[in-house]
Each structure stands twice: as structure tokens, then as C-alpha cells.
Amino acid sequence: MPYQVPALRYDYDALEPHIDEQTMRIHHDKHHQAYVDKANAALEGTEWEGLRPREVLTRLDELPGDIRTVVRNNAGGQYNHCMFWRSMSPEGGGEPEGELAEAIDAAFGSFDAFKAELKDAGVNRFGAGYAWLAHDNSGLKVVSTPNQDNPVTDGMTPLLGLDVWEHAYYLGYQNRRPDYIDAWFNVVDWRTVYERFADI
Ligand code: MN
């Protein structure tokens, strides 16, 4: 089945005031849809059609050279945005609990130290990309990727991705990426992150 943009699990305006309705509409309906359309066009009629984006992204080096870059960017756009929408909730914010909280403390010293590191990774990502909380099979790490790359390509398990493309924040925050990141922490759905962590 071709990739599809999943419906949001909340209203477009549900993340206000942290992320505004117009940003959500354009980001979800236009930007995400464009990644999906381009990924489907590139994969159509190939043996890769129908594979889940996560699998495709772990096997990029096996893709034919003429579609490798377009698939990397657009299957990446599909996987990253599906994760991104599900990582947010109007009931989000606060702190993780249980074993995830313990793992964050073990890796970063404290939840506040983790937040500072993730924010730093997002602020310092030059151009477009993501900051991630990921598990590298030894523990939790903060990493950053350019464009629509995902840590899964490097053998890690992505748990939480912060989209720092300008399309994610420019209408609401203009050039103030640090303010967007601070606000975004108020909508992070730690229950979803916990489920990904428990699934490793
Ligand atoms: Mn985006």
C-alpha cells in the first residue's frame, strides 16, 4: 500500500498556544503530503513498494542509485512526520515517568539537563533537520540529523524527534527557533515516548 498521511489524533488548533493552527495545517496537509507523494512516486513499481518507511531507511544503501536520494529524503519525511505528530498531544508536557525517567537521569544527569541538550542540538542544527532522543543499544543519546534523515539509518532507535525545519515554526516564531523549542516541550507526549522506549 502506498504511504499515506495519517490524520492527526487531535485538532489542528489543539496545540495552541504552543504551535498555532495555521502552522499545523500547512505542515501536516501540505509539507507532509508532499513527502508522501514524492516517496510514492519514487517507489512505485519497484520491489521496495509496500515496505514500511522504517525498513527502507535502514537499507538505504541497497536502493538503486537513481532513487536513493529521493527515497532517503521523502520516505524519511514520511517516517519523521508520522513520529512527530504522534509525539505531541494537547495533554502533553511535564516529565516522563518510570524506567524512561530513570534512563534519562542515567544518561544525562537529570531531565532538565536532557532538555538543555536536546534544545542545544535543535538550535545548533544548521539549516533544516531534527534533534532526537534516541537509543543506540547502550543507552539514551541526543543526536541531530540533517534534512529528513533519521537515526534509524545509523542503527539507533528513535524515541522522540524535534522538527526544526523553518516550516515547523516560522509562522509562529519567525527566526526564534529557541522559543519554539521551549514551547514544544509543553506538548511532548511522554506516554508515546515511553511506549517506544518500552518497545526496544
Ligand atoms: Mn516538518
PDB file of C-alpha atoms and ligand atoms in Angstrom:
ATOM      1  CA  MET A   1       0.000   0.000   0.000  1.00  0.00           C
ATOM      2  CA  PRO A   2       1.337   3.452  -0.811  1.00  0.00           C
ATOM      3  CA  TYR A   3       2.293   5.715   2.051  1.00  0.00           C
ATOM      4  CA  GLN A   4      -0.442   7.970   3.413  1.00  0.00           C
ATOM      5  CA  VAL A   5      -0.519  10.979   5.685  1.00  0.00           C
ATOM      6  CA  PRO A   6      -2.265   9.793   8.858  1.00  0.00           C
ATOM      7  CA  ALA A   7      -4.941  12.007  10.368  1.00  0.00           C
ATOM      8  CA  LEU A   8      -3.876  13.894  13.450  1.00  0.00           C
ATOM      9  CA  ARG A   9      -5.113  12.439  16.730  1.00  0.00           C
ATOM     10  CA  TYR A  10      -6.069  15.973  17.861  1.00  0.00           C
ATOM     11  CA  ASP A  11      -7.490  19.108  16.271  1.00  0.00           C
ATOM     12  CA  TYR A  12      -5.272  21.407  14.241  1.00  0.00           C
ATOM     13  CA  ASP A  13      -5.639  24.108  16.889  1.00  0.00           C
ATOM     14  CA  ALA A  14      -5.261  21.744  19.850  1.00  0.00           C
ATOM     15  CA  LEU A  15      -1.587  22.530  20.429  1.00  0.00           C
ATOM     16  CA  GLU A  16      -2.138  26.277  20.712  1.00  0.00           C
ATOM     17  CA  PRO A  17      -0.720  28.494  22.035  1.00  0.00           C
ATOM     18  CA  HIS A  18       2.494  26.500  21.648  1.00  0.00           C
ATOM     19  CA  ILE A  19       2.024  25.578  17.969  1.00  0.00           C
ATOM     20  CA  ASP A  20      -0.553  27.549  16.016  1.00  0.00           C
ATOM     21  CA  GLU A  21      -3.350  26.150  13.868  1.00  0.00           C
ATOM     22  CA  GLN A  22      -2.106  27.536  10.560  1.00  0.00           C
ATOM     23  CA  THR A  23       1.349  26.046  11.084  1.00  0.00           C
ATOM     24  CA  MET A  24      -0.216  22.668  11.841  1.00  0.00           C
ATOM     25  CA  ARG A  25      -2.471  22.789   8.788  1.00  0.00           C
ATOM     26  CA  ILE A  26       0.291  23.698   6.356  1.00  0.00           C
ATOM     27  CA  HIS A  27       2.856  21.411   7.967  1.00  0.00           C
ATOM     28  CA  HIS A  28       0.549  18.375   8.085  1.00  0.00           C
ATOM     29  CA  ASP A  29      -1.604  18.856   4.982  1.00  0.00           C
ATOM     30  CA  LYS A  30       0.966  20.365   2.619  1.00  0.00           C
ATOM     31  CA  HIS A  31       4.524  19.599   3.682  1.00  0.00           C
ATOM     32  CA  HIS A  32       3.928  16.072   4.945  1.00  0.00           C
ATOM     33  CA  GLN A  33       1.687  15.289   1.967  1.00  0.00           C
ATOM     34  CA  ALA A  34       4.424  16.402  -0.426  1.00  0.00           C
ATOM     35  CA  TYR A  35       6.917  13.974   1.136  1.00  0.00           C
ATOM     36  CA  VAL A  36       4.392  11.173   0.839  1.00  0.00           C
ATOM     37  CA  ASP A  37       3.602  11.948  -2.793  1.00  0.00           C
ATOM     38  CA  LYS A  38       7.270  12.078  -3.775  1.00  0.00           C
ATOM     39  CA  ALA A  39       8.117   8.886  -1.875  1.00  0.00           C
ATOM     40  CA  ASN A  40       5.234   7.026  -3.504  1.00  0.00           C
ATOM     41  CA  ALA A  41       6.184   8.259  -6.965  1.00  0.00           C
ATOM     42  CA  ALA A  42       9.785   7.110  -6.497  1.00  0.00           C
ATOM     43  CA  LEU A  43       8.902   3.695  -5.046  1.00  0.00           C
ATOM     44  CA  GLU A  44       6.011   2.849  -7.366  1.00  0.00           C
ATOM     45  CA  GLY A  45       6.709  -0.213  -9.463  1.00  0.00           C
ATOM     46  CA  THR A  46       9.896  -1.123  -7.589  1.00  0.00           C
ATOM     47  CA  GLU A  47      10.447  -4.076  -5.259  1.00  0.00           C
ATOM     48  CA  TRP A  48      10.567  -1.516  -2.435  1.00  0.00           C
ATOM     49  CA  GLU A  49       6.947  -0.533  -2.878  1.00  0.00           C
ATOM     50  CA  GLY A  50       4.941  -1.539   0.176  1.00  0.00           C
ATOM     51  CA  LEU A  51       7.853  -1.752   2.598  1.00  0.00           C
ATOM     52  CA  ARG A  52       7.462   0.323   5.715  1.00  0.00           C
ATOM     53  CA  PRO A  53       9.487   3.532   5.753  1.00  0.00           C
ATOM     54  CA  ARG A  54      11.466   2.390   8.766  1.00  0.00           C
ATOM     55  CA  GLU A  55      12.698  -0.676   6.896  1.00  0.00           C
ATOM     56  CA  VAL A  56      13.523   1.354   3.803  1.00  0.00           C
ATOM     57  CA  LEU A  57      15.527   3.805   5.908  1.00  0.00           C
ATOM     58  CA  THR A  58      17.608   1.007   7.442  1.00  0.00           C
ATOM     59  CA  ARG A  59      18.510  -0.305   3.975  1.00  0.00           C
ATOM     60  CA  LEU A  60      19.212   2.891   2.029  1.00  0.00           C
ATOM     61  CA  ASP A  61      22.495   1.521   0.694  1.00  0.00           C
ATOM     62  CA  GLU A  62      20.597  -1.251  -1.108  1.00  0.00           C
ATOM     63  CA  LEU A  63      18.362   1.167  -3.021  1.00  0.00           C
ATOM     64  CA  PRO A  64      19.034   1.748  -6.714  1.00  0.00           C
ATOM     65  CA  GLY A  65      21.245   4.785  -7.128  1.00  0.00           C
ATOM     66  CA  ASP A  66      18.740   6.681  -9.241  1.00  0.00           C
ATOM     67  CA  ILE A  67      16.116   6.765  -6.473  1.00  0.00           C
ATOM     68  CA  ARG A  68      18.271   6.558  -3.349  1.00  0.00           C
ATOM     69  CA  THR A  69      18.363  10.284  -2.576  1.00  0.00           C
ATOM     70  CA  VAL A  70      14.711  10.982  -3.307  1.00  0.00           C
ATOM     71  CA  VAL A  71      13.653   7.996  -1.202  1.00  0.00           C
ATOM     72  CA  ARG A  72      16.014   8.940   1.621  1.00  0.00           C
ATOM     73  CA  ASN A  73      14.518  12.432   1.744  1.00  0.00           C
ATOM     74  CA  ASN A  74      10.869  11.541   1.259  1.00  0.00           C
ATOM     75  CA  ALA A  75      10.473   8.173   2.989  1.00  0.00           C
ATOM     76  CA  GLY A  76      12.401   9.962   5.728  1.00  0.00           C
ATOM     77  CA  GLY A  77       9.858  12.773   5.560  1.00  0.00           C
ATOM     78  CA  GLN A  78       7.067  10.246   5.949  1.00  0.00           C
ATOM     79  CA  TYR A  79       8.607   8.392   8.885  1.00  0.00           C
ATOM     80  CA  ASN A  80       9.785  11.503  10.704  1.00  0.00           C
ATOM     81  CA  HIS A  81       6.481  13.333  10.430  1.00  0.00           C
ATOM     82  CA  CYS A  82       4.391  10.323  11.477  1.00  0.00           C
ATOM     83  CA  MET A  83       6.589  10.141  14.571  1.00  0.00           C
ATOM     84  CA  PHE A  84       6.404  13.889  15.101  1.00  0.00           C
ATOM     85  CA  TRP A  85       2.600  14.126  15.106  1.00  0.00           C
ATOM     86  CA  ARG A  86       2.302  11.191  17.479  1.00  0.00           C
ATOM     87  CA  SER A  87       4.938  12.667  19.789  1.00  0.00           C
ATOM     88  CA  MET A  88       2.701  15.618  20.583  1.00  0.00           C
ATOM     89  CA  SER A  89      -0.561  15.955  22.467  1.00  0.00           C
ATOM     90  CA  PRO A  90      -2.657  18.743  23.956  1.00  0.00           C
ATOM     91  CA  GLU A  91      -2.278  16.785  27.203  1.00  0.00           C
ATOM     92  CA  GLY A  92       1.485  16.683  26.766  1.00  0.00           C
ATOM     93  CA  GLY A  93       4.293  18.373  28.600  1.00  0.00           C
ATOM     94  CA  GLY A  94       5.541  17.571  32.051  1.00  0.00           C
ATOM     95  CA  GLU A  95       8.118  14.861  32.543  1.00  0.00           C
ATOM     96  CA  PRO A  96       8.499  11.191  31.684  1.00  0.00           C
ATOM     97  CA  GLU A  97       7.956   8.628  34.397  1.00  0.00           C
ATOM     98  CA  GLY A  98       9.219   5.242  35.488  1.00  0.00           C
ATOM     99  CA  GLU A  99      12.034   3.472  33.683  1.00  0.00           C
ATOM    100  CA  LEU A 100      12.233   6.130  30.974  1.00  0.00           C
ATOM    101  CA  ALA A 101      12.795   8.817  33.602  1.00  0.00           C
ATOM    102  CA  GLU A 102      15.477   6.617  35.180  1.00  0.00           C
ATOM    103  CA  ALA A 103      17.180   6.075  31.838  1.00  0.00           C
ATOM    104  CA  ILE A 104      17.160   9.815  31.107  1.00  0.00           C
ATOM    105  CA  ASP A 105      18.650  10.551  34.523  1.00  0.00           C
ATOM    106  CA  ALA A 106      21.295   7.883  33.981  1.00  0.00           C
ATOM    107  CA  ALA A 107      22.263   9.241  30.562  1.00  0.00           C
ATOM    108  CA  PHE A 108      22.043  12.993  31.108  1.00  0.00           C
ATOM    109  CA  GLY A 109      22.096  13.526  34.884  1.00  0.00           C
ATOM    110  CA  SER A 110      18.594  14.983  35.080  1.00  0.00           C
ATOM    111  CA  PHE A 111      15.534  15.713  32.984  1.00  0.00           C
ATOM    112  CA  ASP A 112      16.470  19.400  32.849  1.00  0.00           C
ATOM    113  CA  ALA A 113      19.935  18.515  31.618  1.00  0.00           C
ATOM    114  CA  PHE A 114      18.389  16.333  28.918  1.00  0.00           C
ATOM    115  CA  LYS A 115      16.077  19.171  27.839  1.00  0.00           C
ATOM    116  CA  ALA A 116      19.005  21.550  27.621  1.00  0.00           C
ATOM    117  CA  GLU A 117      20.966  19.077  25.494  1.00  0.00           C
ATOM    118  CA  LEU A 118      18.072  18.433  23.121  1.00  0.00           C
ATOM    119  CA  LYS A 119      17.413  22.157  22.792  1.00  0.00           C
ATOM    120  CA  ASP A 120      21.078  22.760  22.094  1.00  0.00           C
ATOM    121  CA  ALA A 121      21.042  20.105  19.373  1.00  0.00           C
ATOM    122  CA  GLY A 122      17.981  21.707  17.794  1.00  0.00           C
ATOM    123  CA  VAL A 123      19.250  25.259  17.982  1.00  0.00           C
ATOM    124  CA  ASN A 124      22.633  24.295  16.554  1.00  0.00           C
ATOM    125  CA  ARG A 125      21.329  22.145  13.687  1.00  0.00           C
ATOM    126  CA  PHE A 126      22.450  24.322  10.787  1.00  0.00           C
ATOM    127  CA  GLY A 127      19.705  24.691   8.207  1.00  0.00           C
ATOM    128  CA  ALA A 128      16.965  22.095   8.290  1.00  0.00           C
ATOM    129  CA  GLY A 129      16.758  18.894  10.274  1.00  0.00           C
ATOM    130  CA  TYR A 130      15.893  17.305  13.591  1.00  0.00           C
ATOM    131  CA  ALA A 131      17.099  16.839  17.127  1.00  0.00           C
ATOM    132  CA  TRP A 132      16.449  13.396  18.577  1.00  0.00           C
ATOM    133  CA  LEU A 133      16.283  11.393  21.717  1.00  0.00           C
ATOM    134  CA  ALA A 134      17.472   8.011  20.526  1.00  0.00           C
ATOM    135  CA  HIS A 135      18.689   4.715  21.953  1.00  0.00           C
ATOM    136  CA  ASP A 136      21.924   3.395  20.486  1.00  0.00           C
ATOM    137  CA  ASN A 137      21.740  -0.094  22.076  1.00  0.00           C
ATOM    138  CA  SER A 138      23.887   1.007  25.002  1.00  0.00           C
ATOM    139  CA  GLY A 139      21.795   3.888  26.293  1.00  0.00           C
ATOM    140  CA  LEU A 140      19.967   7.091  25.503  1.00  0.00           C
ATOM    141  CA  LYS A 141      21.631   9.738  23.372  1.00  0.00           C
ATOM    142  CA  VAL A 142      20.772  13.123  21.955  1.00  0.00           C
ATOM    143  CA  VAL A 143      21.664  13.288  18.290  1.00  0.00           C
ATOM    144  CA  SER A 144      20.881  15.594  15.417  1.00  0.00           C
ATOM    145  CA  THR A 145      20.263  14.794  11.780  1.00  0.00           C
ATOM    146  CA  PRO A 146      20.150  16.999   8.672  1.00  0.00           C
ATOM    147  CA  ASN A 147      17.218  17.220   6.267  1.00  0.00           C
ATOM    148  CA  GLN A 148      14.839  14.239   6.720  1.00  0.00           C
ATOM    149  CA  ASP A 149      17.472  11.766   7.886  1.00  0.00           C
ATOM    150  CA  ASN A 150      16.554   9.554  10.826  1.00  0.00           C
ATOM    151  CA  PRO A 151      18.840   7.915  13.424  1.00  0.00           C
ATOM    152  CA  VAL A 152      17.429   4.521  12.448  1.00  0.00           C
ATOM    153  CA  THR A 153      19.706   4.642   9.401  1.00  0.00           C
ATOM    154  CA  ASP A 154      22.663   4.655  11.816  1.00  0.00           C
ATOM    155  CA  GLY A 155      21.323   1.666  13.727  1.00  0.00           C
ATOM    156  CA  MET A 156      19.697   3.608  16.543  1.00  0.00           C
ATOM    157  CA  THR A 157      16.113   3.544  17.778  1.00  0.00           C
ATOM    158  CA  PRO A 158      14.478   6.976  17.566  1.00  0.00           C
ATOM    159  CA  LEU A 159      12.271   7.767  20.559  1.00  0.00           C
ATOM    160  CA  LEU A 160      11.465  11.451  20.108  1.00  0.00           C
ATOM    161  CA  GLY A 161      12.179  13.742  17.179  1.00  0.00           C
ATOM    162  CA  LEU A 162      12.028  17.521  17.193  1.00  0.00           C
ATOM    163  CA  ASP A 163      11.403  19.015  13.753  1.00  0.00           C
ATOM    164  CA  VAL A 164      13.466  22.200  13.461  1.00  0.00           C
ATOM    165  CA  TRP A 165      12.736  22.911   9.804  1.00  0.00           C
ATOM    166  CA  GLU A 166      11.563  26.506   9.452  1.00  0.00           C
ATOM    167  CA  HIS A 167       8.214  25.185   8.180  1.00  0.00           C
ATOM    168  CA  ALA A 168       7.626  23.787  11.690  1.00  0.00           C
ATOM    169  CA  TYR A 169       7.770  27.159  13.435  1.00  0.00           C
ATOM    170  CA  TYR A 170       8.271  30.160  11.183  1.00  0.00           C
ATOM    171  CA  LEU A 171       4.668  31.427  11.137  1.00  0.00           C
ATOM    172  CA  GLY A 172       4.519  31.477  14.917  1.00  0.00           C
ATOM    173  CA  TYR A 173       8.092  32.182  15.894  1.00  0.00           C
ATOM    174  CA  GLN A 174       9.822  33.628  12.808  1.00  0.00           C
ATOM    175  CA  ASN A 175      13.570  33.335  13.450  1.00  0.00           C
ATOM    176  CA  ARG A 176      13.168  32.447  17.133  1.00  0.00           C
ATOM    177  CA  ARG A 177      13.888  28.733  16.952  1.00  0.00           C
ATOM    178  CA  PRO A 178      14.911  28.568  20.635  1.00  0.00           C
ATOM    179  CA  ASP A 179      11.496  29.922  21.684  1.00  0.00           C
ATOM    180  CA  TYR A 180       9.744  27.339  19.506  1.00  0.00           C
ATOM    181  CA  ILE A 181      11.745  24.564  21.136  1.00  0.00           C
ATOM    182  CA  ASP A 182      10.900  25.805  24.640  1.00  0.00           C
ATOM    183  CA  ALA A 183       7.208  25.889  23.705  1.00  0.00           C
ATOM    184  CA  TRP A 184       7.329  22.472  22.027  1.00  0.00           C
ATOM    185  CA  PHE A 185       8.336  20.809  25.298  1.00  0.00           C
ATOM    186  CA  ASN A 186       4.872  21.795  26.588  1.00  0.00           C
ATOM    187  CA  VAL A 187       3.209  19.456  24.085  1.00  0.00           C
ATOM    188  CA  VAL A 188       5.557  16.455  24.115  1.00  0.00           C
ATOM    189  CA  ASP A 189       3.533  13.310  24.741  1.00  0.00           C
ATOM    190  CA  TRP A 190       5.820  11.368  27.091  1.00  0.00           C
ATOM    191  CA  ARG A 191       3.421   8.423  27.157  1.00  0.00           C
ATOM    192  CA  THR A 192       4.108   7.825  23.470  1.00  0.00           C
ATOM    193  CA  VAL A 193       7.835   8.206  24.016  1.00  0.00           C
ATOM    194  CA  TYR A 194       7.584   5.732  26.877  1.00  0.00           C
ATOM    195  CA  GLU A 195       5.826   3.214  24.599  1.00  0.00           C
ATOM    196  CA  ARG A 196       8.649   3.469  22.062  1.00  0.00           C
ATOM    197  CA  PHE A 197      11.204   3.069  24.844  1.00  0.00           C
ATOM    198  CA  ALA A 198       9.399   0.035  26.259  1.00  0.00           C
ATOM    199  CA  ASP A 199       9.331  -1.472  22.777  1.00  0.00           C
ATOM    200  CA  ILE A 200      13.128  -1.535  22.291  1.00  0.00           C
TER     201      ILE A 200
HETATM  202 MN    MN B   1       8.378  19.077   9.035  1.00  0.00          MN
END
